PDB file of C-alpha atoms in Angstrom:
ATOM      1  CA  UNK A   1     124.172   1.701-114.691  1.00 39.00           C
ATOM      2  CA  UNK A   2     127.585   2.641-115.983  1.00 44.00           C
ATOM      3  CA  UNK A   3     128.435   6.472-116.770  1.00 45.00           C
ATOM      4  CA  UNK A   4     131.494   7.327-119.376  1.00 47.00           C
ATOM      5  CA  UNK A   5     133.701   9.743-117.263  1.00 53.00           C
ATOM      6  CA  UNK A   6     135.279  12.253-119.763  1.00 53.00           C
ATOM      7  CA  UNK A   7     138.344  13.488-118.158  1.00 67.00           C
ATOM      8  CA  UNK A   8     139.598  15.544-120.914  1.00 84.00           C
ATOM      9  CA  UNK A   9     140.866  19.145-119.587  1.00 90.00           C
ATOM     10  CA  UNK A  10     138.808  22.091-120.561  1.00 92.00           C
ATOM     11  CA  UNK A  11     141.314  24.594-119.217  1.00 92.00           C
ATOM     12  CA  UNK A  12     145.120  24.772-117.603  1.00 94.00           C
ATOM     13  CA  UNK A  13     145.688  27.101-114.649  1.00 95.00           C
ATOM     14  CA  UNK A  14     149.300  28.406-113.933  1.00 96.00           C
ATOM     15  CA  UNK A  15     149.900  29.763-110.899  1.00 96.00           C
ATOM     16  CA  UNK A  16     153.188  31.427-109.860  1.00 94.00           C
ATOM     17  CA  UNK A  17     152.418  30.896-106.352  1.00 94.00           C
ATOM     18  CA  UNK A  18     149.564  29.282-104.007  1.00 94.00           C
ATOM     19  CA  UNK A  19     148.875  28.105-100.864  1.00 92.00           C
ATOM     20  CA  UNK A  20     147.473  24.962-102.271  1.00 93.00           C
ATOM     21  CA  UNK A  21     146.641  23.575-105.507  1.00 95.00           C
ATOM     22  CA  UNK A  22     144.088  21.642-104.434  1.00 95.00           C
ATOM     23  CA  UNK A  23     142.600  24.272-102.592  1.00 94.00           C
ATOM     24  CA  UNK A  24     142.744  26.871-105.355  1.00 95.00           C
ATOM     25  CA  UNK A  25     140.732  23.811-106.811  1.00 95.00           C
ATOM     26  CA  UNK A  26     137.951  23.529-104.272  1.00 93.00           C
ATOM     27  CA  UNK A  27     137.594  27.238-104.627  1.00 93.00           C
ATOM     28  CA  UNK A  28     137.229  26.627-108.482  1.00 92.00           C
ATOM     29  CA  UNK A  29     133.950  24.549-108.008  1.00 89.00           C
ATOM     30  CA  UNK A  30     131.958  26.991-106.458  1.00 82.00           C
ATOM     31  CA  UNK A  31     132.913  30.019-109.496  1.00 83.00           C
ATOM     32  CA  UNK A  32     133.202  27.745-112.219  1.00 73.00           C
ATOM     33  CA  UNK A  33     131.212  25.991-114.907  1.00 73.00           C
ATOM     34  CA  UNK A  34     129.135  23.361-114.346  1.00 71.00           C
ATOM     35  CA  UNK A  35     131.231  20.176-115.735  1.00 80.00           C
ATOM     36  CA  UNK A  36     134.263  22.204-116.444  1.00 88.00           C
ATOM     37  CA  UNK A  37     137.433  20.006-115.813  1.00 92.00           C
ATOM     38  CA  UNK A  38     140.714  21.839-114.990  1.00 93.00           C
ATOM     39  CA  UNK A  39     144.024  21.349-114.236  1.00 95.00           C
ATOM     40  CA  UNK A  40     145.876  23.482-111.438  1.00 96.00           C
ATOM     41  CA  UNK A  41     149.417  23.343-111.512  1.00 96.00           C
ATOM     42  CA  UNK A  42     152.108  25.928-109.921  1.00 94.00           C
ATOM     43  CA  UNK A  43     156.280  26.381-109.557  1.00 93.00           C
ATOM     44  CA  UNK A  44     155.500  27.584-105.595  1.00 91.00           C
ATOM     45  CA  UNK A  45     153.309  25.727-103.419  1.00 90.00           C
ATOM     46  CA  UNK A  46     153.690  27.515-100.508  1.00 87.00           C
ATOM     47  CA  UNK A  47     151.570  25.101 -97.829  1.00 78.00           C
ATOM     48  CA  UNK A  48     151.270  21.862 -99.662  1.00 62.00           C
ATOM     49  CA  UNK A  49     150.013  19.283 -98.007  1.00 60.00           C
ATOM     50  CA  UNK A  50     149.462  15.478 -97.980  1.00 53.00           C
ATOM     51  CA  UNK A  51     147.241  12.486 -95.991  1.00 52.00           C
ATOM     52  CA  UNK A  52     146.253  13.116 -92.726  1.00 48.00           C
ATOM     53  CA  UNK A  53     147.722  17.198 -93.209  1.00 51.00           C
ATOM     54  CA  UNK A  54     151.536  15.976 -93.603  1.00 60.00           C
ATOM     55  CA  UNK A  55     153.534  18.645 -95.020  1.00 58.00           C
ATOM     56  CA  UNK A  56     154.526  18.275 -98.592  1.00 65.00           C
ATOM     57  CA  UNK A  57     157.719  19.884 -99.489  1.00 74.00           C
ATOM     58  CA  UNK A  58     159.266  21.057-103.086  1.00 77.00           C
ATOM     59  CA  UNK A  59     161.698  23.629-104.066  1.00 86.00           C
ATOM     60  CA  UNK A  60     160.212  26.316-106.329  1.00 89.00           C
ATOM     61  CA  UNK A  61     159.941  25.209-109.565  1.00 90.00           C
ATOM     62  CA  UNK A  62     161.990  21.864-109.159  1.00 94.00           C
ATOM     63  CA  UNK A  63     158.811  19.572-108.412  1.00 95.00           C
ATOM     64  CA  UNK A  64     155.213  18.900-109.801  1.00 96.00           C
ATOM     65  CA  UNK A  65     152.371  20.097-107.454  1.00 95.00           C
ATOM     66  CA  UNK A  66     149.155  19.847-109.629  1.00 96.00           C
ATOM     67  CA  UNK A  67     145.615  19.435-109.247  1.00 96.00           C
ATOM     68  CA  UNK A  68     143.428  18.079-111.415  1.00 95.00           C
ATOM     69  CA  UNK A  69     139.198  18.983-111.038  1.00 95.00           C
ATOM     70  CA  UNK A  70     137.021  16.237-112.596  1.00 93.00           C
ATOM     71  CA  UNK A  71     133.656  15.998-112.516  1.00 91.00           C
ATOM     72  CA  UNK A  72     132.663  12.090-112.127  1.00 90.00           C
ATOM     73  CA  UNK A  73     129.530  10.226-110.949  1.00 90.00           C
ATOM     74  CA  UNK A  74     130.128   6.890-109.342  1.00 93.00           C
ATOM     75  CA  UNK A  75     128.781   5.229-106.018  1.00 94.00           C
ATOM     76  CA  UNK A  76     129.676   6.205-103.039  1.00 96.00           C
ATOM     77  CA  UNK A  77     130.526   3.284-101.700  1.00 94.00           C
ATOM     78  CA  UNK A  78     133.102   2.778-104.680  1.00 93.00           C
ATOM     79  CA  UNK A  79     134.942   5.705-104.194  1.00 95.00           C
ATOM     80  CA  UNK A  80     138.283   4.039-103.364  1.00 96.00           C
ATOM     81  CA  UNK A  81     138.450   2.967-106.652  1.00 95.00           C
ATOM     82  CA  UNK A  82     139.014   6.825-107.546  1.00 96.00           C
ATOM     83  CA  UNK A  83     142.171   6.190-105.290  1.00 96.00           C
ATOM     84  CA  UNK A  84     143.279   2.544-106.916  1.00 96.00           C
ATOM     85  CA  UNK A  85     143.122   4.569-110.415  1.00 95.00           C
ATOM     86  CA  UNK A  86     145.105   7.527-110.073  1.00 97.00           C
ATOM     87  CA  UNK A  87     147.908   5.341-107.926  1.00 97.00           C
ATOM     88  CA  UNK A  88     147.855   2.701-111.412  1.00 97.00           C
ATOM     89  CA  UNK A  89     147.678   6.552-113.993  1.00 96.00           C
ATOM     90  CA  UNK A  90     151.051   7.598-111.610  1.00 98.00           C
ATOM     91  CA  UNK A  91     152.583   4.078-111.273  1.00 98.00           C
ATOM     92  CA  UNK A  92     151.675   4.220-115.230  1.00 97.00           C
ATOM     93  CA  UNK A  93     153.736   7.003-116.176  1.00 98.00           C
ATOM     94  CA  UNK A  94     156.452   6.449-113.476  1.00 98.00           C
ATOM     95  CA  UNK A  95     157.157   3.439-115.186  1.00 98.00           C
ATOM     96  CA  UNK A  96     157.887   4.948-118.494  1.00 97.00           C
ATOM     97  CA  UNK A  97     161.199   6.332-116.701  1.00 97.00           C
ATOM     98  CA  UNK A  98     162.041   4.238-114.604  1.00 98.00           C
ATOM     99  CA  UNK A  99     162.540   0.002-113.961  1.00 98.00           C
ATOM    100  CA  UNK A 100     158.552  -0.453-112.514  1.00 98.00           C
ATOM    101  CA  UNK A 101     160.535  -3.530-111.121  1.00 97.00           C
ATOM    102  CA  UNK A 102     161.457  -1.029-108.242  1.00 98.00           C
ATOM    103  CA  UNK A 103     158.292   0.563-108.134  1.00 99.00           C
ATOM    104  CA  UNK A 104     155.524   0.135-105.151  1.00 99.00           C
ATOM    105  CA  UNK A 105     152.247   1.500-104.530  1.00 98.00           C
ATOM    106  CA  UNK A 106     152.551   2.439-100.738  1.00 97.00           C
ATOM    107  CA  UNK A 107     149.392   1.790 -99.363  1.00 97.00           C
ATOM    108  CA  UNK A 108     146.911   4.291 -99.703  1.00 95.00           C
ATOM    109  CA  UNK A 109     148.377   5.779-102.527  1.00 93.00           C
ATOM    110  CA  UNK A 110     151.855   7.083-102.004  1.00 96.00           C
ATOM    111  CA  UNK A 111     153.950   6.008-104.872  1.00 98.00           C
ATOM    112  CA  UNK A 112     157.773   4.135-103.920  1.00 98.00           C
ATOM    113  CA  UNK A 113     160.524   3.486-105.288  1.00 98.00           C
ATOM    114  CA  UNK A 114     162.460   0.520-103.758  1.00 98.00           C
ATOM    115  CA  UNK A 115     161.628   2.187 -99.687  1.00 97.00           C
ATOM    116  CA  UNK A 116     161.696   5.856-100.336  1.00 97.00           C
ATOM    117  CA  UNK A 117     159.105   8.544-101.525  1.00 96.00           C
ATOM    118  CA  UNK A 118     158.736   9.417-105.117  1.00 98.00           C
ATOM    119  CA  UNK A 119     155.266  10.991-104.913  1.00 97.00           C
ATOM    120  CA  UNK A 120     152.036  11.135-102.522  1.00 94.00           C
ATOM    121  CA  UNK A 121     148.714  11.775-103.270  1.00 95.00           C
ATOM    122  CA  UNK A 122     145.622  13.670-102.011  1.00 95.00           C
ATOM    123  CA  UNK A 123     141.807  13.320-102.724  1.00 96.00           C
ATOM    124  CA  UNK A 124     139.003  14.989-101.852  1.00 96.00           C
ATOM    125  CA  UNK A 125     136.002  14.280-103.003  1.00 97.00           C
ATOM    126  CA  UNK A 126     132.107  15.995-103.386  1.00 96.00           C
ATOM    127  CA  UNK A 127     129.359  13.699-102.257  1.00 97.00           C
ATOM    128  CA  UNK A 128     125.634  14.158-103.229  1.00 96.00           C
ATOM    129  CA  UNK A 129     122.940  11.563-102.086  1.00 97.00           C
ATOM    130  CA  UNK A 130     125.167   8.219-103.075  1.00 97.00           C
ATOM    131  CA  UNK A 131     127.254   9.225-105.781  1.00 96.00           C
ATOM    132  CA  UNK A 132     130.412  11.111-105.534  1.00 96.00           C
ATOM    133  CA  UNK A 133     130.030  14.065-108.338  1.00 94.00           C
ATOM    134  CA  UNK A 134     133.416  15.697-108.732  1.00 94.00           C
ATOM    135  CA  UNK A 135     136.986  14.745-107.347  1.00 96.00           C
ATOM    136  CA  UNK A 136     139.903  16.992-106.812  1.00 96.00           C
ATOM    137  CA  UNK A 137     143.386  14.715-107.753  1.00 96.00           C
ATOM    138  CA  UNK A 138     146.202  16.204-105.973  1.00 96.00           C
ATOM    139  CA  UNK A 139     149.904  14.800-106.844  1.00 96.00           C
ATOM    140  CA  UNK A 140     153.337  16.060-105.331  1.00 95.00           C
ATOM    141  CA  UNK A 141     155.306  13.890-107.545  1.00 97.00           C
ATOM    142  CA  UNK A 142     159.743  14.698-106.891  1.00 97.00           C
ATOM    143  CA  UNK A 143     161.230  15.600-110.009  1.00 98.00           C
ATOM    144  CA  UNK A 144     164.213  17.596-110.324  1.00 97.00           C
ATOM    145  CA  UNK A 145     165.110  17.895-106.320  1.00 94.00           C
ATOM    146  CA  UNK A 146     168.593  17.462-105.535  1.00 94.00           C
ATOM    147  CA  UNK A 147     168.611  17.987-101.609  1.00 91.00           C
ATOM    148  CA  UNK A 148     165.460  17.228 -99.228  1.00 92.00           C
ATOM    149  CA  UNK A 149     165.214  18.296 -95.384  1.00 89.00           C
ATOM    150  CA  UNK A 150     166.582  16.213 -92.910  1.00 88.00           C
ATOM    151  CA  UNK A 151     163.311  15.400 -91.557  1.00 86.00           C
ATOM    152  CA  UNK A 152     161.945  13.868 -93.913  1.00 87.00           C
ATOM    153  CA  UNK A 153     162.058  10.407 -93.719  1.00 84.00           C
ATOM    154  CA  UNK A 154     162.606   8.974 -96.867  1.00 93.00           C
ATOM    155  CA  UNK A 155     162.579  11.236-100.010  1.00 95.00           C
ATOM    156  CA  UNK A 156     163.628  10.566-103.496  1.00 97.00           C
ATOM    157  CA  UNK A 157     163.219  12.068-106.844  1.00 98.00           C
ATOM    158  CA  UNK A 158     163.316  11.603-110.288  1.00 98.00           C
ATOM    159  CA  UNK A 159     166.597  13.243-110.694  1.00 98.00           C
ATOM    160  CA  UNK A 160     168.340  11.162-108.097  1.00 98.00           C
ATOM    161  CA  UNK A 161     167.180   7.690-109.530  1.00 98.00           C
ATOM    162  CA  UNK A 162     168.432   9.063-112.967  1.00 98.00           C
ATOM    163  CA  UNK A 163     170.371  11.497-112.949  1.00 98.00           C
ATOM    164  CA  UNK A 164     168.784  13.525-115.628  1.00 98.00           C
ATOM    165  CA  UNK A 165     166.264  17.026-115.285  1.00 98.00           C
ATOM    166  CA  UNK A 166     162.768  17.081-116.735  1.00 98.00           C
ATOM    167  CA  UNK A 167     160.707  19.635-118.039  1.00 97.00           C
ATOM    168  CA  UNK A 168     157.643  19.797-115.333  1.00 95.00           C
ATOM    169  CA  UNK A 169     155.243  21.303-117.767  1.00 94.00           C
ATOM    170  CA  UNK A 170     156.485  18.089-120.228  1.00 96.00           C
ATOM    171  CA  UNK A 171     155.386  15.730-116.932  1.00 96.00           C
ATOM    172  CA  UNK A 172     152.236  17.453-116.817  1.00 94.00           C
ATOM    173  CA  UNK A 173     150.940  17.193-120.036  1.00 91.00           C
ATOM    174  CA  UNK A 174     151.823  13.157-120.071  1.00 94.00           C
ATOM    175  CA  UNK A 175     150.293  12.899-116.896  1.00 94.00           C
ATOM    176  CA  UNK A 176     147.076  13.956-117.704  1.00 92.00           C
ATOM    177  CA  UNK A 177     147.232  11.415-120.650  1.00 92.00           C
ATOM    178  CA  UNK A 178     148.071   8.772-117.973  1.00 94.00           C
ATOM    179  CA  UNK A 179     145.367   9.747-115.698  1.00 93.00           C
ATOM    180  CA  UNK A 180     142.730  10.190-118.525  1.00 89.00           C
ATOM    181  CA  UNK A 181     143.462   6.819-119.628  1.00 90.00           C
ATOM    182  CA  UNK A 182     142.571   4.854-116.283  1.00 91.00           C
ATOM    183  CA  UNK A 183     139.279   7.207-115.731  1.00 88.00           C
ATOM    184  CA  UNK A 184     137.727   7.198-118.706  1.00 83.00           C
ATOM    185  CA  UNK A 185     137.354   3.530-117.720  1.00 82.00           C
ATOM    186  CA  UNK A 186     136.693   3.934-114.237  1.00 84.00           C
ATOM    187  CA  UNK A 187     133.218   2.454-114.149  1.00 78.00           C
ATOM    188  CA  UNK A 188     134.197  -0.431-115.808  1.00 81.00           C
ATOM    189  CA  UNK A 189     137.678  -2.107-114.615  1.00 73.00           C
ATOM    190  CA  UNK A 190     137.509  -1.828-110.807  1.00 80.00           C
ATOM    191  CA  UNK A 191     137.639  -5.414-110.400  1.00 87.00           C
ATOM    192  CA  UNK A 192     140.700  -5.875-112.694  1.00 90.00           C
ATOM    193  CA  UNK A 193     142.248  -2.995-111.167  1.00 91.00           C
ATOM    194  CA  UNK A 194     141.880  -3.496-107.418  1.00 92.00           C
ATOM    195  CA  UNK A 195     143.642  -6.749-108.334  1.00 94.00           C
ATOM    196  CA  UNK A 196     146.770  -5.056-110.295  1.00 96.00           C
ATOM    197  CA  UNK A 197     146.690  -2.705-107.446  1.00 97.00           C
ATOM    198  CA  UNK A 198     147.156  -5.088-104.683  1.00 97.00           C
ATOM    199  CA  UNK A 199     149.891  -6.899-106.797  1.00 97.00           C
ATOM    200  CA  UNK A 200     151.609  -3.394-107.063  1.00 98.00           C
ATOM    201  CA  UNK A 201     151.352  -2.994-102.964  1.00 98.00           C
ATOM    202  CA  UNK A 202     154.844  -1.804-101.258  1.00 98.00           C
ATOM    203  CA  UNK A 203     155.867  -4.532 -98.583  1.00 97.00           C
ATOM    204  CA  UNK A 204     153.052  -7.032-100.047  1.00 96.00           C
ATOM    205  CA  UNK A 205     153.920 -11.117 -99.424  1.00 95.00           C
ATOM    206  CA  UNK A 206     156.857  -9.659 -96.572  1.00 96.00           C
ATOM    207  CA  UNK A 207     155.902  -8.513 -92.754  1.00 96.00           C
ATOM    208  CA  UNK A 208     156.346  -5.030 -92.110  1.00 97.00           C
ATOM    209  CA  UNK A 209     156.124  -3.007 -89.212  1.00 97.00           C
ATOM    210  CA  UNK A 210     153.124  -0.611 -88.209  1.00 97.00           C
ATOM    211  CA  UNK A 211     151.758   1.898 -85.582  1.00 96.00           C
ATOM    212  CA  UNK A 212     149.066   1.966 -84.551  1.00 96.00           C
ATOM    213  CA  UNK A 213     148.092   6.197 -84.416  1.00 94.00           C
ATOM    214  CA  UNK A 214     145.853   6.374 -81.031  1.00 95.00           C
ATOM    215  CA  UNK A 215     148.608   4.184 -78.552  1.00 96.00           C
ATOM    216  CA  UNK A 216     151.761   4.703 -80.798  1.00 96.00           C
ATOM    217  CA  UNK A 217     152.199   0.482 -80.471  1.00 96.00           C
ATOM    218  CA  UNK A 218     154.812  -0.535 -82.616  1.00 97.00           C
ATOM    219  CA  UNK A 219     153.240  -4.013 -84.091  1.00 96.00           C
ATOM    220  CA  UNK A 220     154.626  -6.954 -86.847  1.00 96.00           C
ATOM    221  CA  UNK A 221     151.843  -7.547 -89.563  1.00 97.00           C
ATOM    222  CA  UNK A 222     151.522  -8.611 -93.408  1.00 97.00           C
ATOM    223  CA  UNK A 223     148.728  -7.456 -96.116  1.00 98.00           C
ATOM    224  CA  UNK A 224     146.428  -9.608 -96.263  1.00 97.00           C
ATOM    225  CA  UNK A 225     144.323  -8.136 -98.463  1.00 97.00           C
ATOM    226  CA  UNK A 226     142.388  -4.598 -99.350  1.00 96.00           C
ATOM    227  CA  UNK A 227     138.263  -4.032 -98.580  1.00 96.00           C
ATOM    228  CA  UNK A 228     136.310  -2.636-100.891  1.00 93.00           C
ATOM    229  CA  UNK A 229     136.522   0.606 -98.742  1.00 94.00           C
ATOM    230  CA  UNK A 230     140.066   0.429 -99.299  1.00 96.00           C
ATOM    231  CA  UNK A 231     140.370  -0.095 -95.465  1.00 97.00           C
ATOM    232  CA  UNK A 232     143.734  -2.486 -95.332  1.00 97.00           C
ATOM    233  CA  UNK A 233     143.871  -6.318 -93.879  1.00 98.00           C
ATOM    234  CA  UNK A 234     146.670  -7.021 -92.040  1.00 98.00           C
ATOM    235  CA  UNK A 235     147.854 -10.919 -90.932  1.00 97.00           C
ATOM    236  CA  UNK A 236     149.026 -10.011 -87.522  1.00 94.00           C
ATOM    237  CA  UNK A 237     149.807 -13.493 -86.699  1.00 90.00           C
ATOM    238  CA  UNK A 238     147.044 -14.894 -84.450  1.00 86.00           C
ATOM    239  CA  UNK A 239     144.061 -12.844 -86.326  1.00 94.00           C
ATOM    240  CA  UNK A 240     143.123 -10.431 -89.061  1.00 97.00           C
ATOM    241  CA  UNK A 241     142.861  -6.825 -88.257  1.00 97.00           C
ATOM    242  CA  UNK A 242     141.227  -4.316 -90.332  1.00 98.00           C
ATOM    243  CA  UNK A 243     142.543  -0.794 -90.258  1.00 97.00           C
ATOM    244  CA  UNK A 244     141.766   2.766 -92.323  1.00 95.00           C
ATOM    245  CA  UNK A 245     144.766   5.160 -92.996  1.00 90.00           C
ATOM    246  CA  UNK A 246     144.025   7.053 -90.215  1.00 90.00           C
ATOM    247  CA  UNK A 247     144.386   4.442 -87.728  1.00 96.00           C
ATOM    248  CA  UNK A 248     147.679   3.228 -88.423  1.00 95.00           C
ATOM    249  CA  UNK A 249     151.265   3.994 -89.984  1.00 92.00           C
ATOM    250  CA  UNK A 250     153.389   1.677 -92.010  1.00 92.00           C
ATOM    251  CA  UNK A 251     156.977   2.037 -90.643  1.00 90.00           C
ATOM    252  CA  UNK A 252     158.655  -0.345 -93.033  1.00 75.00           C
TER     253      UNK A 252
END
């Protein structure tokens, strides 16, 4: 049976500082309302983080760190689809600014354009029995940085593709649009949408290279194609390999 997700936002949280967003979120769920949707947002995320605990960085106030606290209820075992919908809501709005003819979905859900960083992603979701219930949407999304640390790899913001500023609080509010837009018909366009998300995939139809995590083996390999998991296929020549985003790291 298929269940209308509302994902309108009952409330907006500014914080002048956190640690985390997403964890001011978590701690939300267990003092809030039942069914209360927020948004988290803040100028100084002091330990942001990303996949797999990578640092996220932003100057105070020159970035968007948000988190958004939905409560949903769809199968487990389609809960990548949470992850193919917020990458099309971002890839959505990025495009209204900027030439989507440069834009990438970086597989899981890191969003690119041309080979550098515009924003990542992180989910976490609440499981009870076989349905996920609620689902905390963290974006780091680069707006108005001018300068990034040298070690990271391969940053880029809004500002530096365009050379303009944006308000952040502007970006919020027309993100949440974005991102109520794709959910509210989450239950019902996950076969269209895995498909516009694999089109979307950074370094799809081209060989890239990868390592794997656990040897730190440098190997050649093209996307095949995405499991319903959202584990990734790659063509590494003489066979098909199946990896999750823990296992491996796209190097180009």
């Amino acid at each position: 049976m298929e269940h209308e997700i509302s994902l309108k936002v009952d409330q907006f949280i500014y914080l002048e500082k956190t640690a985390s967003t997403n964890q001011y979120a978590q701690e939300l769920l267990s003092k809030s309302l039942p069914h209360r949707n927020y948004c988290v947002y803040t100028d100084n995320q002091t330990v942001g983080r990303g996949q797999i605990d990578r640092y996220w960085f932003s100057d105070v106030g020159k970035n968007l760190t948000v988190s958004y606290l939905f409560h949903i209820k769809i199968d487990v075992k389609n809960q990548f689809d949470i992850s193919i919908a917020l990458s099309l809501a971002l890839y959505d709005f990025c495009s209204e600014i900027l030439d989507a003819q440069h834009l990438y979905i970086k597989w899981p859900n890191d969003i690119y354009y041309n080979d550098q960083k515009l924003a990542g992603l992180l989910i976490q979701n609440s499981i009870r029995g076989d349905k996920v219930i609620n689902t905390i949407l963290g974006i780091g999304l680069n707006v108005n940085q001018d300068l990034f640390p040298k070690d990271i790899p391969n940053p880029i913001s809004l500002r530096q593709i365009t050379g303009q500023s944006f308000d952040v609080l502007d970006i919020i509010f027309s993100l949440e649009k974005a991102v109520g837009r794709r959910f509210a018909l989450l239950n019902k366009n996950s076969e269209a949408w895995r498909k516009e998300y694999f089109t979307k995939l950074y370094t799809k139809g081209r060989k890239a290279r990868f390592k794997r995590t656990d040897t730190n083996v440098v190997f050649e390999g093209e996307i095949h194609s995405i499991t319903r998991e959202g584990k990734l296929v790659l063509d590494t020549g003489n066979q098909k390999e199946v990896f999750n985003f823990r296992e491996i790291q796209m190097l180009s």
